[in-house]
Coordinates of C-alpha atoms and ligand atoms in Angstrom, one line a residue:
M210 CA 0.0 0.0 0.0
T211 CA 1.4 3.4 -0.9
E212 CA 1.7 6.2 1.7
Q213 CA -1.1 8.0 0.0
Q214 CA -3.4 5.1 0.1
Q215 CA -2.6 4.5 3.7
Q216 CA -3.4 8.1 4.6
R217 CA -6.6 7.9 2.7
D218 CA -7.5 4.7 4.5
D219 CA -6.7 6.2 7.8
F220 CA -8.8 9.1 7.0
A221 CA -11.8 7.2 5.8
C222 CA -12.0 5.8 9.3
A223 CA -11.3 9.2 10.8
V224 CA -14.1 11.0 8.9
D225 CA -16.4 8.2 9.7
L226 CA -15.6 8.4 13.4
S227 CA -16.5 12.0 13.6
A228 CA -19.3 12.5 11.2
S229 CA -21.6 9.5 11.3
S230 CA -22.9 7.3 13.9
L231 CA -19.6 7.1 15.8
P232 CA -18.5 3.8 17.1
E233 CA -19.7 0.9 15.0
S234 CA -19.3 2.5 11.6
S235 CA -15.7 3.3 12.2
L236 CA -15.4 -0.3 11.0
N237 CA -18.3 -0.2 8.6
S238 CA -16.9 -1.1 5.2
E239 CA -19.8 0.6 3.4
V240 CA -18.9 4.0 4.7
F241 CA -15.3 3.2 4.3
T242 CA -15.6 2.5 0.6
T243 CA -17.9 5.5 -0.1
T244 CA -15.4 7.8 1.5
I245 CA -12.4 6.6 -0.3
S246 CA -13.8 5.8 -3.7
S247 CA -16.3 8.6 -4.6
P248 CA -14.8 10.0 -7.8
E249 CA -14.5 13.8 -7.6
P250 CA -13.8 15.4 -10.9
E251 CA -13.0 18.7 -9.2
S252 CA -11.3 19.0 -5.9
G253 CA -13.7 19.5 -3.0
F254 CA -11.2 22.0 -1.7
A255 CA -12.0 24.5 -4.5
G256 CA -14.2 27.4 -3.3
F257 CA -12.5 28.2 -0.1
G258 CA -10.1 30.7 -1.7
F259 CA -7.0 28.5 -1.5
S260 CA -4.2 29.1 -3.9
E261 CA -3.5 26.9 -6.9
A262 CA -0.3 25.8 -5.3
L263 CA -2.1 24.5 -2.2
L264 CA -4.8 22.8 -4.3
R265 CA -2.1 21.0 -6.2
T266 CA -0.3 19.9 -3.0
L267 CA -3.6 18.5 -1.7
E268 CA -4.2 16.7 -4.9
V269 CA -0.8 15.1 -4.8
K270 CA -1.4 14.1 -1.2
G271 CA -4.6 12.4 -2.4
Y272 CA -7.0 14.6 -0.4
S273 CA -10.1 15.0 -2.5
E274 CA -12.8 16.1 0.0
P275 CA -12.4 18.2 3.1
S276 CA -13.5 16.5 6.3
P277 CA -16.5 17.9 8.2
I278 CA -14.3 19.9 10.6
Q279 CA -12.4 21.3 7.7
K280 CA -15.5 22.3 5.8
A281 CA -16.7 24.1 8.9
A282 CA -13.4 25.7 9.8
F283 CA -11.9 26.8 6.5
P284 CA -14.4 29.7 5.7
E285 CA -14.1 31.1 9.2
L286 CA -10.3 30.9 9.4
M287 CA -9.8 32.3 5.9
L288 CA -11.7 35.4 7.1
G289 CA -9.3 35.7 10.0
R290 CA -12.0 34.9 12.7
D291 CA -11.2 33.4 16.1
L292 CA -12.4 29.8 16.3
V293 CA -13.1 27.2 19.0
G294 CA -13.2 23.7 17.6
Q295 CA -14.2 20.6 19.5
A296 CA -12.7 17.7 17.6
Q297 CA -10.6 14.6 18.3
T298 CA -7.4 13.5 16.6
G299 CA -8.1 11.7 13.4
T300 CA -10.8 14.1 12.2
G301 CA -8.4 16.1 10.1
K302 CA -8.2 19.0 12.6
T303 CA -4.5 19.7 11.8
A304 CA -5.3 20.6 8.2
A305 CA -8.4 22.4 9.3
F306 CA -6.2 25.1 10.9
A307 CA -3.0 24.6 9.0
L308 CA -4.3 25.2 5.5
P309 CA -6.0 28.6 6.1
L310 CA -3.1 29.7 8.3
L311 CA -0.6 28.9 5.5
E312 CA -2.7 30.7 3.0
R313 CA -2.8 33.8 5.1
L314 CA 0.9 34.2 5.7
E315 CA 2.4 37.3 4.3
S316 CA 5.7 37.1 2.4
G317 CA 8.7 39.1 3.4
Q318 CA 8.1 39.2 7.2
K319 CA 11.2 38.6 9.2
T320 CA 9.6 37.4 12.5
P321 CA 7.2 34.4 13.0
Q322 CA 3.7 35.0 11.9
A323 CA 2.1 31.9 13.4
L324 CA 2.6 30.0 16.6
V325 CA 1.0 26.7 17.4
L326 CA 1.1 25.4 21.0
A327 CA 0.9 21.6 21.4
P328 CA 0.9 19.6 24.7
T329 CA 3.6 17.1 23.7
R330 CA 6.8 17.0 21.8
E331 CA 5.4 14.2 19.6
L332 CA 2.3 16.3 18.7
A333 CA 4.5 19.4 18.1
M334 CA 6.7 17.3 15.7
Q335 CA 3.8 15.9 13.9
V336 CA 2.0 19.2 13.4
A337 CA 5.3 20.8 12.2
E338 CA 5.6 17.9 9.7
S339 CA 2.1 18.5 8.5
F340 CA 2.8 22.2 8.0
K341 CA 5.9 21.3 6.0
A342 CA 3.9 18.8 3.8
Y343 CA 1.1 21.3 3.2
S344 CA 3.6 24.0 2.3
A345 CA 5.3 21.9 -0.4
G346 CA 4.2 24.5 -3.0
H347 CA 6.0 27.3 -1.0
P348 CA 9.5 26.0 -0.7
H349 CA 10.7 29.2 1.0
L350 CA 8.4 28.9 3.9
K351 CA 10.1 28.0 7.2
V352 CA 8.5 25.9 9.8
L353 CA 10.3 25.1 13.1
A354 CA 9.4 22.8 16.0
V355 CA 10.6 23.8 19.4
Y356 CA 10.3 21.5 22.4
G357 CA 12.1 20.6 25.5
G358 CA 14.8 18.0 25.8
T359 CA 16.6 19.1 22.6
D360 CA 19.4 21.4 21.9
F361 CA 18.5 25.0 22.6
R362 CA 21.3 26.5 20.5
S363 CA 20.2 24.9 17.2
Q364 CA 16.7 26.2 17.9
I365 CA 18.0 29.7 18.6
S366 CA 20.1 29.8 15.4
A367 CA 17.1 28.6 13.3
L368 CA 14.9 31.3 14.9
R369 CA 17.6 33.9 14.1
R370 CA 17.7 32.8 10.4
G371 CA 14.0 33.5 10.2
V372 CA 11.0 31.3 10.7
D373 CA 7.4 31.8 9.6
V374 CA 5.6 29.2 11.7
V375 CA 6.7 28.0 15.1
V376 CA 5.2 24.9 16.6
G377 CA 6.1 24.2 20.2
T378 CA 5.4 22.9 23.6
P379 CA 4.3 25.7 26.1
G380 CA 7.4 25.4 28.4
R381 CA 10.0 25.7 25.6
V382 CA 8.1 28.4 23.8
M383 CA 7.9 30.4 27.0
D384 CA 11.7 30.0 27.6
H385 CA 12.4 31.3 24.1
M386 CA 10.1 34.3 24.6
R387 CA 11.6 35.1 28.0
Q388 CA 15.1 35.2 26.7
G389 CA 14.1 37.1 23.6
T390 CA 15.0 34.4 21.1
L391 CA 11.4 34.1 19.9
D392 CA 10.0 37.5 18.8
T393 CA 6.3 37.4 18.9
S394 CA 5.7 41.1 18.0
G395 CA 4.7 40.2 14.4
L396 CA 2.6 37.2 15.3
R397 CA -0.8 37.1 13.6
T398 CA -2.2 33.8 14.6
L399 CA -1.9 31.6 17.7
V400 CA -3.3 28.0 17.6
L401 CA -3.9 26.0 20.8
D402 CA -3.9 22.4 19.8
E403 CA -5.4 19.8 22.2
A404 CA -6.1 22.5 24.8
D405 CA -7.7 20.1 27.2
E406 CA -4.5 18.0 27.2
M407 CA -2.4 21.1 27.9
L408 CA -4.7 21.8 30.8
R409 CA -4.4 18.3 32.1
M410 CA -0.6 18.4 31.9
G411 CA -0.5 21.5 33.9
F412 CA 0.5 23.9 31.1
I413 CA -2.4 26.2 31.4
D414 CA -0.6 28.9 33.3
D415 CA 2.2 28.9 30.7
V416 CA -0.4 29.1 28.0
E417 CA -2.0 32.1 29.6
W418 CA 1.4 33.8 30.1
I419 CA 2.1 33.3 26.4
L420 CA -1.3 34.7 25.4
D421 CA -0.8 37.7 27.6
Q422 CA 2.4 38.6 25.8
L423 CA 1.0 38.5 22.3
P424 CA 0.0 41.5 20.1
E425 CA -3.4 42.8 20.9
K426 CA -4.6 42.2 17.3
R427 CA -4.2 38.5 16.6
Q428 CA -6.3 35.5 15.6
V429 CA -6.7 32.8 18.2
V430 CA -7.7 29.3 17.3
L431 CA -8.4 26.7 20.0
F432 CA -8.9 23.0 19.4
S433 CA -9.9 20.6 22.2
A434 CA -11.3 17.1 22.3
T435 CA -13.3 18.0 25.4
M436 CA -14.5 21.3 26.8
P437 CA -13.8 21.4 30.6
P438 CA -14.9 24.6 32.3
E439 CA -11.2 25.8 32.5
I440 CA -11.0 25.7 28.7
R441 CA -14.3 27.5 28.3
R442 CA -13.0 30.2 30.6
L443 CA -9.8 30.5 28.7
S444 CA -11.6 30.8 25.4
K445 CA -14.0 33.4 26.9
R446 CA -11.1 35.5 28.1
Y447 CA -8.8 35.4 25.1
L448 CA -10.9 34.7 22.0
K449 CA -13.0 37.4 20.4
D450 CA -16.4 36.4 19.2
P451 CA -15.1 33.0 18.1
A452 CA -16.8 30.8 15.6
E453 CA -17.7 27.5 17.2
V454 CA -17.3 24.2 15.4
T455 CA -18.4 21.0 17.0
I456 CA -18.6 17.6 15.5
R457 CA -22.2 17.1 16.6
T458 CA -23.2 13.6 15.7
K459 CA -20.3 12.2 17.5
D460 CA -21.2 14.0 20.7
Q461 CA -24.8 13.1 20.5
E462 CA -24.0 9.4 20.0
G463 CA -21.4 9.5 22.8
K464 CA -23.9 11.0 25.2
R465 CA -26.4 8.2 24.9
I466 CA -23.8 5.8 26.4
R467 CA -23.0 6.3 30.1
Q468 CA -19.4 5.3 30.6
R469 CA -18.0 4.2 33.9
S470 CA -14.9 2.5 35.1
I471 CA -14.2 0.2 38.0
T472 CA -10.7 -0.2 39.4
V473 CA -10.3 -3.8 40.4
P474 CA -7.1 -5.7 41.0
M475 CA -6.6 -8.7 38.6
P476 CA -7.4 -11.5 41.1
H477 CA -10.8 -10.0 42.0
K478 CA -12.0 -9.3 38.5
L479 CA -14.3 -12.4 38.2
E480 CA -16.0 -11.7 41.5
A481 CA -16.4 -8.0 40.5
L482 CA -17.9 -9.1 37.2
Q483 CA -20.5 -11.2 38.9
R484 CA -21.4 -8.3 41.1
V485 CA -21.7 -5.8 38.2
L486 CA -23.9 -8.2 36.3
D487 CA -26.0 -8.8 39.4
A488 CA -26.4 -5.1 40.0
C489 CA -26.6 -3.6 36.5
G490 CA -27.4 -6.5 34.2
G491 CA -30.9 -7.1 32.8
E492 CA -31.2 -6.8 29.1
G493 CA -28.5 -8.1 26.8
V494 CA -25.0 -7.8 28.0
I495 CA -21.7 -8.1 26.0
I496 CA -18.5 -8.7 27.9
F497 CA -15.3 -8.0 25.9
A498 CA -12.2 -10.0 26.8
R499 CA -8.8 -9.7 25.3
T500 CA -8.1 -13.4 24.3
K501 CA -10.1 -16.5 23.4
A502 CA -8.8 -18.2 26.6
I503 CA -10.2 -15.4 28.7
T504 CA -13.6 -15.5 27.0
L505 CA -13.8 -19.2 27.9
N506 CA -12.7 -18.7 31.5
V507 CA -15.2 -15.9 32.0
A508 CA -18.0 -17.8 30.4
E509 CA -17.3 -20.9 32.6
N510 CA -17.3 -18.8 35.7
L511 CA -20.5 -17.1 34.8
E512 CA -22.2 -20.3 34.0
A513 CA -21.1 -21.7 37.3
G514 CA -22.8 -18.6 38.9
G515 CA -26.1 -19.6 37.2
H516 CA -26.0 -17.3 34.1
Q517 CA -26.9 -18.3 30.6
V518 CA -23.9 -17.4 28.5
A519 CA -22.7 -17.6 24.9
V520 CA -19.2 -17.2 23.6
L521 CA -18.1 -15.5 20.4
N522 CA -14.4 -15.8 19.6
G523 CA -12.2 -16.6 16.6
D524 CA -12.6 -20.3 17.2
V525 CA -16.4 -20.2 16.7
P526 CA -17.2 -21.1 13.1
Q527 CA -19.0 -18.5 11.0
N528 CA -22.4 -20.3 10.8
Q529 CA -22.4 -20.8 14.6
R530 CA -21.5 -17.2 15.1
E531 CA -24.7 -16.2 13.3
R532 CA -26.8 -18.6 15.4
T533 CA -25.2 -17.2 18.6
V534 CA -26.0 -13.6 17.6
E535 CA -29.5 -14.7 16.8
R536 CA -29.9 -16.2 20.3
L537 CA -28.7 -13.0 21.8
R538 CA -31.1 -11.0 19.7
S539 CA -34.1 -13.2 20.5
G540 CA -33.3 -13.1 24.2
S541 CA -32.6 -16.8 24.6
V542 CA -29.3 -15.8 26.0
D543 CA -28.6 -12.6 27.8
I544 CA -24.8 -12.6 28.1
L545 CA -22.3 -12.8 25.3
V546 CA -18.6 -13.0 26.0
A547 CA -16.6 -12.0 23.0
T548 CA -13.3 -10.9 21.6
D549 CA -13.0 -7.7 19.6
V550 CA -12.5 -9.4 16.2
A551 CA -15.4 -11.8 16.7
A552 CA -17.8 -9.0 17.7
R553 CA -17.1 -6.7 14.8
G554 CA -20.1 -5.0 13.3
L555 CA -22.4 -6.8 15.8
D556 CA -25.7 -5.0 15.8
V557 CA -28.2 -6.1 18.4
E558 CA -30.7 -3.6 19.7
R559 CA -31.2 -5.1 23.1
I560 CA -27.7 -4.7 24.4
G561 CA -28.1 -2.5 27.4
L562 CA -24.7 -3.0 28.9
V563 CA -21.2 -3.5 27.5
I564 CA -18.5 -4.6 30.0
N565 CA -14.9 -4.2 29.0
Y566 CA -13.6 -7.0 31.2
D567 CA -10.1 -6.3 29.8
M568 CA -8.7 -3.0 28.7
P569 CA -9.1 -2.7 24.9
F570 CA -5.9 -2.7 22.8
D571 CA -6.5 0.9 21.8
S572 CA -9.1 3.7 21.9
E573 CA -10.5 2.7 18.5
A574 CA -11.3 -0.7 19.9
Y575 CA -12.9 0.9 22.9
V576 CA -15.1 3.2 20.8
H577 CA -16.1 0.2 18.8
R578 CA -16.9 -2.0 21.8
I579 CA -19.1 0.6 23.6
G580 CA -20.8 1.3 20.4
R581 CA -22.5 -2.2 20.7
T582 CA -24.9 -0.6 23.1
G583 CA -27.0 2.6 22.8
R584 CA -28.3 1.3 19.5
A585 CA -31.4 2.4 17.6
G586 CA -31.9 5.5 19.7
R587 CA -31.7 3.7 23.0
T588 CA -29.5 4.5 25.9
G589 CA -26.7 2.2 27.0
E590 CA -24.2 1.6 29.7
A591 CA -20.6 0.8 29.4
V592 CA -18.4 -0.4 32.3
L593 CA -14.6 -0.7 32.0
F594 CA -12.6 -2.8 34.3
V595 CA -9.1 -1.4 35.0
T596 CA -6.4 -2.7 37.2
P597 CA -4.8 0.1 39.3
R598 CA -1.9 0.2 36.8
E599 CA -4.2 0.6 33.8
R600 CA -6.0 3.7 35.3
R601 CA -3.6 6.0 33.5
F602 CA -5.1 4.9 30.1
I603 CA -8.6 6.1 30.9
R604 CA -7.8 9.6 29.9
N605 CA -7.0 8.4 26.3
L606 CA -10.3 6.7 26.1
E607 CA -12.1 9.9 27.3
R608 CA -10.4 11.8 24.6
A609 CA -11.4 9.3 22.0
T610 CA -15.0 9.5 22.8
G611 CA -15.0 13.1 23.9
Q612 CA -17.0 12.0 27.0
P613 CA -16.0 11.6 30.6
I614 CA -15.7 8.1 32.1
E615 CA -17.1 8.2 35.7
S616 CA -15.6 6.0 38.3
M617 CA -17.8 3.5 40.1
E618 CA -17.3 1.1 43.0
V619 CA -17.7 -2.6 42.8
P620 CA -21.4 -3.0 43.6
G621 CA -22.1 -3.9 47.2
N622 CA -25.0 -5.9 48.4
T623 CA -27.3 -2.9 48.6
A624 CA -26.8 -2.2 44.9
I625 CA -27.1 -5.8 44.0
N626 CA -30.3 -6.3 45.9
Q627 CA -31.8 -3.2 44.3
G628 CA -30.9 -4.5 40.9
R629 CA -32.5 -7.8 41.7
L630 CA -35.7 -6.1 43.0
D631 CA -35.8 -3.9 39.9
R632 CA -35.6 -6.8 37.6
L633 CA -38.2 -8.7 39.5
R634 CA -40.6 -5.8 39.4
K635 CA -40.0 -5.4 35.7
R636 CA -40.7 -9.1 35.0
L637 CA -43.8 -9.0 37.2
S638 CA -45.3 -6.0 35.5
E639 CA -44.5 -7.4 32.1
A640 CA -46.2 -10.7 33.0
A641 CA -49.2 -8.8 34.3
Q642 CA -49.6 -7.0 31.0
T643 CA -49.1 -10.0 28.8
Q644 CA -51.9 -12.5 28.2
R645 CA -51.1 -16.1 28.0
P646 CA -51.2 -17.1 24.3
D647 CA -53.5 -20.1 25.0
A648 CA -56.9 -19.0 26.3
D649 CA -57.9 -22.5 27.4
E650 CA -54.8 -22.8 29.4
A651 CA -55.3 -19.4 31.0
A652 CA -58.9 -20.4 32.0
L653 CA -57.5 -23.6 33.6
L654 CA -54.9 -21.7 35.5
Q655 CA -57.6 -19.3 36.7
E656 CA -59.7 -22.2 38.0
L657 CA -56.6 -23.8 39.6
M658 CA -55.9 -20.6 41.6
Q659 CA -59.4 -20.2 42.7
R660 CA -59.4 -23.8 44.0
V661 CA -56.2 -23.4 46.0
A662 CA -57.5 -20.1 47.4
T663 CA -60.8 -21.7 48.5
E664 CA -59.1 -24.8 49.9
L665 CA -56.6 -22.8 52.0
E666 CA -58.8 -19.8 52.5
L667 CA -56.2 -17.4 51.0
S668 CA -56.6 -13.7 50.4
P669 CA -55.6 -12.5 46.9
E670 CA -52.4 -11.0 48.4
Q671 CA -51.4 -14.3 49.9
L672 CA -52.1 -16.1 46.7
A673 CA -50.0 -13.6 44.7
M674 CA -47.2 -13.9 47.2
A675 CA -47.2 -17.7 46.8
A676 CA -47.0 -17.3 43.0
L677 CA -44.2 -14.9 43.3
S678 CA -42.2 -17.2 45.6
L679 CA -42.7 -19.9 43.1
A680 CA -41.3 -17.7 40.3
I681 CA -38.3 -16.7 42.4
G682 CA -37.4 -20.2 43.4
N683 CA -35.8 -21.5 46.6
D684 CA -32.7 -19.4 46.7
A685 CA -32.9 -16.2 48.7
L686 CA -33.7 -13.2 46.5
L687 CA -31.5 -10.8 48.4
R688 CA -27.8 -11.1 49.0
K689 CA -26.5 -10.9 52.6
G690 CA -23.1 -10.9 54.2
D691 CA -19.7 -11.2 52.5
D692 CA -19.8 -7.5 51.5
D693 CA -16.7 -6.6 53.3
W694 CA -14.3 -8.2 50.8
I695 CA -14.7 -5.1 48.5
K696 CA -13.4 -2.9 51.3
N697 CA -10.8 -5.5 52.3
T698 CA -9.4 -6.0 48.9
R699 CA -9.1 -2.3 48.3
R700 CA -7.4 -1.7 51.5
N701 CA -5.1 -4.7 51.1
D702 CA -4.1 -3.4 47.7
R703 CA -3.3 0.0 49.2
D704 CA -1.4 -1.6 52.0
R705 CA 0.5 -3.8 49.7
N706 CA 1.4 -1.0 47.4
S707 CA 2.6 1.2 50.2
G708 CA 3.7 -1.6 52.5
D709 CA 7.4 -1.0 52.3
R710 CA 7.2 2.6 53.2
H711 CA 5.0 2.0 56.2
E712 CA 6.8 -0.8 57.7
R713 CA 10.3 0.6 57.5
R714 CA 9.2 3.2 59.9
E715 CA 7.7 0.4 62.0
R716 CA 4.5 2.3 62.6
P717 CA 2.2 0.7 65.2
A718 CA -0.4 -1.2 63.2
R719 CA -4.2 -0.8 63.5
A720 CA -6.0 -3.6 65.3
P721 CA -7.2 -6.4 62.9
E722 CA -10.8 -6.5 61.7
E723 CA -13.3 -8.1 64.0
N724 CA -13.4 -11.4 62.3
M725 CA -9.6 -11.6 61.8
Q726 CA -6.7 -12.8 63.9
R727 CA -3.3 -11.3 63.5
Y728 CA -0.3 -13.7 63.2
R729 CA 3.4 -13.1 63.2
V730 CA 5.6 -14.9 60.7
E731 CA 9.4 -14.9 60.8
V732 CA 10.2 -13.5 57.4
G733 CA 10.8 -9.9 56.7
H734 CA 12.6 -7.3 54.6
R735 CA 15.9 -8.9 55.4
D736 CA 14.6 -11.9 53.3
R737 CA 13.3 -9.6 50.6
V738 CA 9.8 -10.9 51.1
K739 CA 6.9 -9.1 49.4
P740 CA 3.2 -9.3 50.4
G741 CA 2.6 -11.3 47.2
N742 CA 5.0 -14.0 48.4
L743 CA 3.1 -14.4 51.6
V744 CA -0.3 -14.3 50.1
G745 CA 0.7 -16.9 47.5
A746 CA 2.3 -19.2 50.0
I747 CA -0.4 -19.0 52.6
A748 CA -3.2 -19.3 50.1
G749 CA -1.5 -22.3 48.5
E750 CA -0.9 -24.1 51.8
T751 CA -4.3 -23.4 53.5
G752 CA -6.6 -23.3 50.5
L753 CA -7.8 -19.9 51.6
Q754 CA -8.8 -17.6 48.8
G755 CA -6.4 -14.7 48.4
R756 CA -9.1 -12.2 49.2
M757 CA -9.7 -13.8 52.6
I758 CA -6.1 -12.9 53.6
G759 CA -6.2 -9.5 55.3
R760 CA -3.7 -6.8 56.0
I761 CA 0.0 -7.7 55.6
Q762 CA 2.7 -5.7 57.3
I763 CA 6.4 -6.4 56.6
F764 CA 9.1 -5.4 59.1
D765 CA 12.8 -5.9 58.9
N766 CA 12.9 -9.3 60.7
Y767 CA 9.3 -10.4 60.7
S768 CA 5.8 -9.7 59.2
L769 CA 2.3 -9.6 60.5
V770 CA -0.5 -11.2 58.6
D771 CA -4.2 -11.0 59.3
L772 CA -6.1 -14.3 58.7
P773 CA -9.7 -15.3 59.3
K774 CA -10.4 -16.3 62.9
G775 CA -10.8 -20.0 63.8
M776 CA -7.9 -21.5 61.9
P777 CA -7.9 -25.3 62.4
E778 CA -4.9 -26.6 64.3
E779 CA -3.6 -28.8 61.5
V780 CA -3.6 -25.8 59.2
F781 CA -1.8 -23.7 61.7
N782 CA 0.8 -26.5 62.1
S783 CA 1.3 -26.8 58.4
L784 CA 2.0 -23.1 58.3
R785 CA 4.6 -23.3 61.0
S786 CA 7.0 -25.2 58.8
L787 CA 6.0 -23.6 55.5
K788 CA 9.0 -22.0 53.9
V789 CA 8.8 -18.6 52.3
M790 CA 11.9 -17.0 50.8
S791 CA 13.8 -20.1 52.1
R792 CA 12.8 -19.3 55.7
E793 CA 10.3 -21.2 57.9
L794 CA 7.3 -19.0 58.7
Q795 CA 7.3 -20.2 62.4
I796 CA 3.8 -18.7 62.5
S797 CA 2.5 -17.6 65.9
K798 CA -0.4 -15.5 67.2
A799 CA 0.6 -11.9 67.5
S800 CA -0.1 -10.2 70.7
Ligands
LIG1173 P1 -5.5 14.8 12.1 O1 -6.9 14.7 12.7 O2 -5.1 16.2 11.8 O3 -4.5 14.1 13.0 O4 -5.5 14.0 10.7 C1 -5.7 12.7 10.5 C2 -5.2 12.1 9.2 O5 -6.1 12.5 8.1 C3 -3.8 12.6 8.8 O6 -3.1 11.5 8.3 C4 -4.1 13.6 7.6 O7 -3.0 13.6 6.7 C5 -5.3 13.0 7.0 N1 -6.2 14.1 6.4 C6 -6.5 15.3 6.9 N2 -7.4 15.9 6.0 C7 -7.7 15.0 5.0 C8 -8.5 15.1 3.9 N3 -9.3 16.1 3.6 N4 -8.5 14.0 3.0 C9 -7.8 12.9 3.3 N5 -6.9 12.8 4.4 C10 -6.9 13.8 5.2

């Protein structure tokens, strides 16, 4: 594939992402083909007042049609208006500001005419490269990227030789301005690219400082994937009557899906999944897992927990895949566990919840996954499981969808019980509003109820209660007890992560939980033991689940471990001689 084709292909997806029904169609081949193959006798870029040289450059690059953000931005920017654009990467936003900016440069000016601020060195380099590519028809035009971590002197000499467009990170730009090596007196346009990201990275004060130094009469263009209040404030303060460009369809689609994330350590994911399903499940659910093996493991566990589950992964033959999707559609199964590839293009209206059991490989996969819900005008929910380490990737996903991902707790018993009651109420009212298909059978049932009511002298309420109990079955409807593990796991994780710091200072430990007993074991920092070693060894020897093991504190010569009360003697004895890091635990009750 040539570079041009590659770019067009990238872009076909990009346009699709922003301009049509967001997630699913980013992989929809129909839209894909339409976008890349529509023959355009005349460039769609004509009519914006661009020079012949630029039109030729675009043609050579293989751009035939402006993207939606470009169509909206070009006329405003060519007039020199300020502009606020809400758009994600991949929508063609760089060209949206770069092309008009290049066209409005004046020849013969010695100092820079345009400054682009970007949050990262990578983006600054990329934007500078785009400028260079788009200015192929103007070989004398000079573009320079300035960012930290590289040689100051070469940047200074390039600035001295004369530059038309400077693209840089706020810190380095500010340094050059302060020491007088970047003269902004002739600046006509400032672009803030990925403004929300600059805010997130703590550059906003630098950005304001830069804005305060610029000539009074200048054009300011601000692009941001999201519009937090700080960015709105910035735009109000520094932009004059800006044109506003938002990629609407994407926003509206995104808003129909409520996105949440749960931080849960790896060993507790399955339990957390059961709880999320119990509290939030109901209609169709798709659970996305990273590998085939994980789909099987998750499905087995859910089946063991009493759920009806189907699996869709690369090993499932095509004809069976179709049957599986049909079962999901008709409601004969409610839960589908799938890999990304197998679930491509899946369009089932009754999916109310998408669970990202594993973090997706990239944000495009995330957008596609959550797009399986919120179909046909309905609302949908998406829950993302992240391990503590993966939390830092959430921000990328928020940027990709332009929507916040709220954090949620692993549902406790109250939430689960509420979910169960809600589902029961729904089933009951649906049943009450639906007639049995067979009228004779309905008449017989009516007769049967009356007979039972007369025989046992039951009131209608008593009779209804009996029928309801029959529908619920013998198991308790509401969940009780064992709610503490959520708190325990969370605290244990915290303790484990910060363990070393605590224990070196030999802080007095809090008393163990009520149902726990504290034990002393004779391994410590001197043996390089880590909490994981103790959990693994104790769980392996006693058969206790990792989550039942409480707080662990490691000191130089020994450690303290909280274990459930009532440990049988033989288990205690086996732990005495158990070796961890080549040393016997010699476990004893801690005073
Ligand atoms: P951006 O959102 O600026 O990161 O651009 C995404 C990609 O789309 C880049 O590879 C651009 O080269 C490409 N691109 C931008 N505008 C167009 C267009 N009108 N036609 C085809 N490709 C484009």
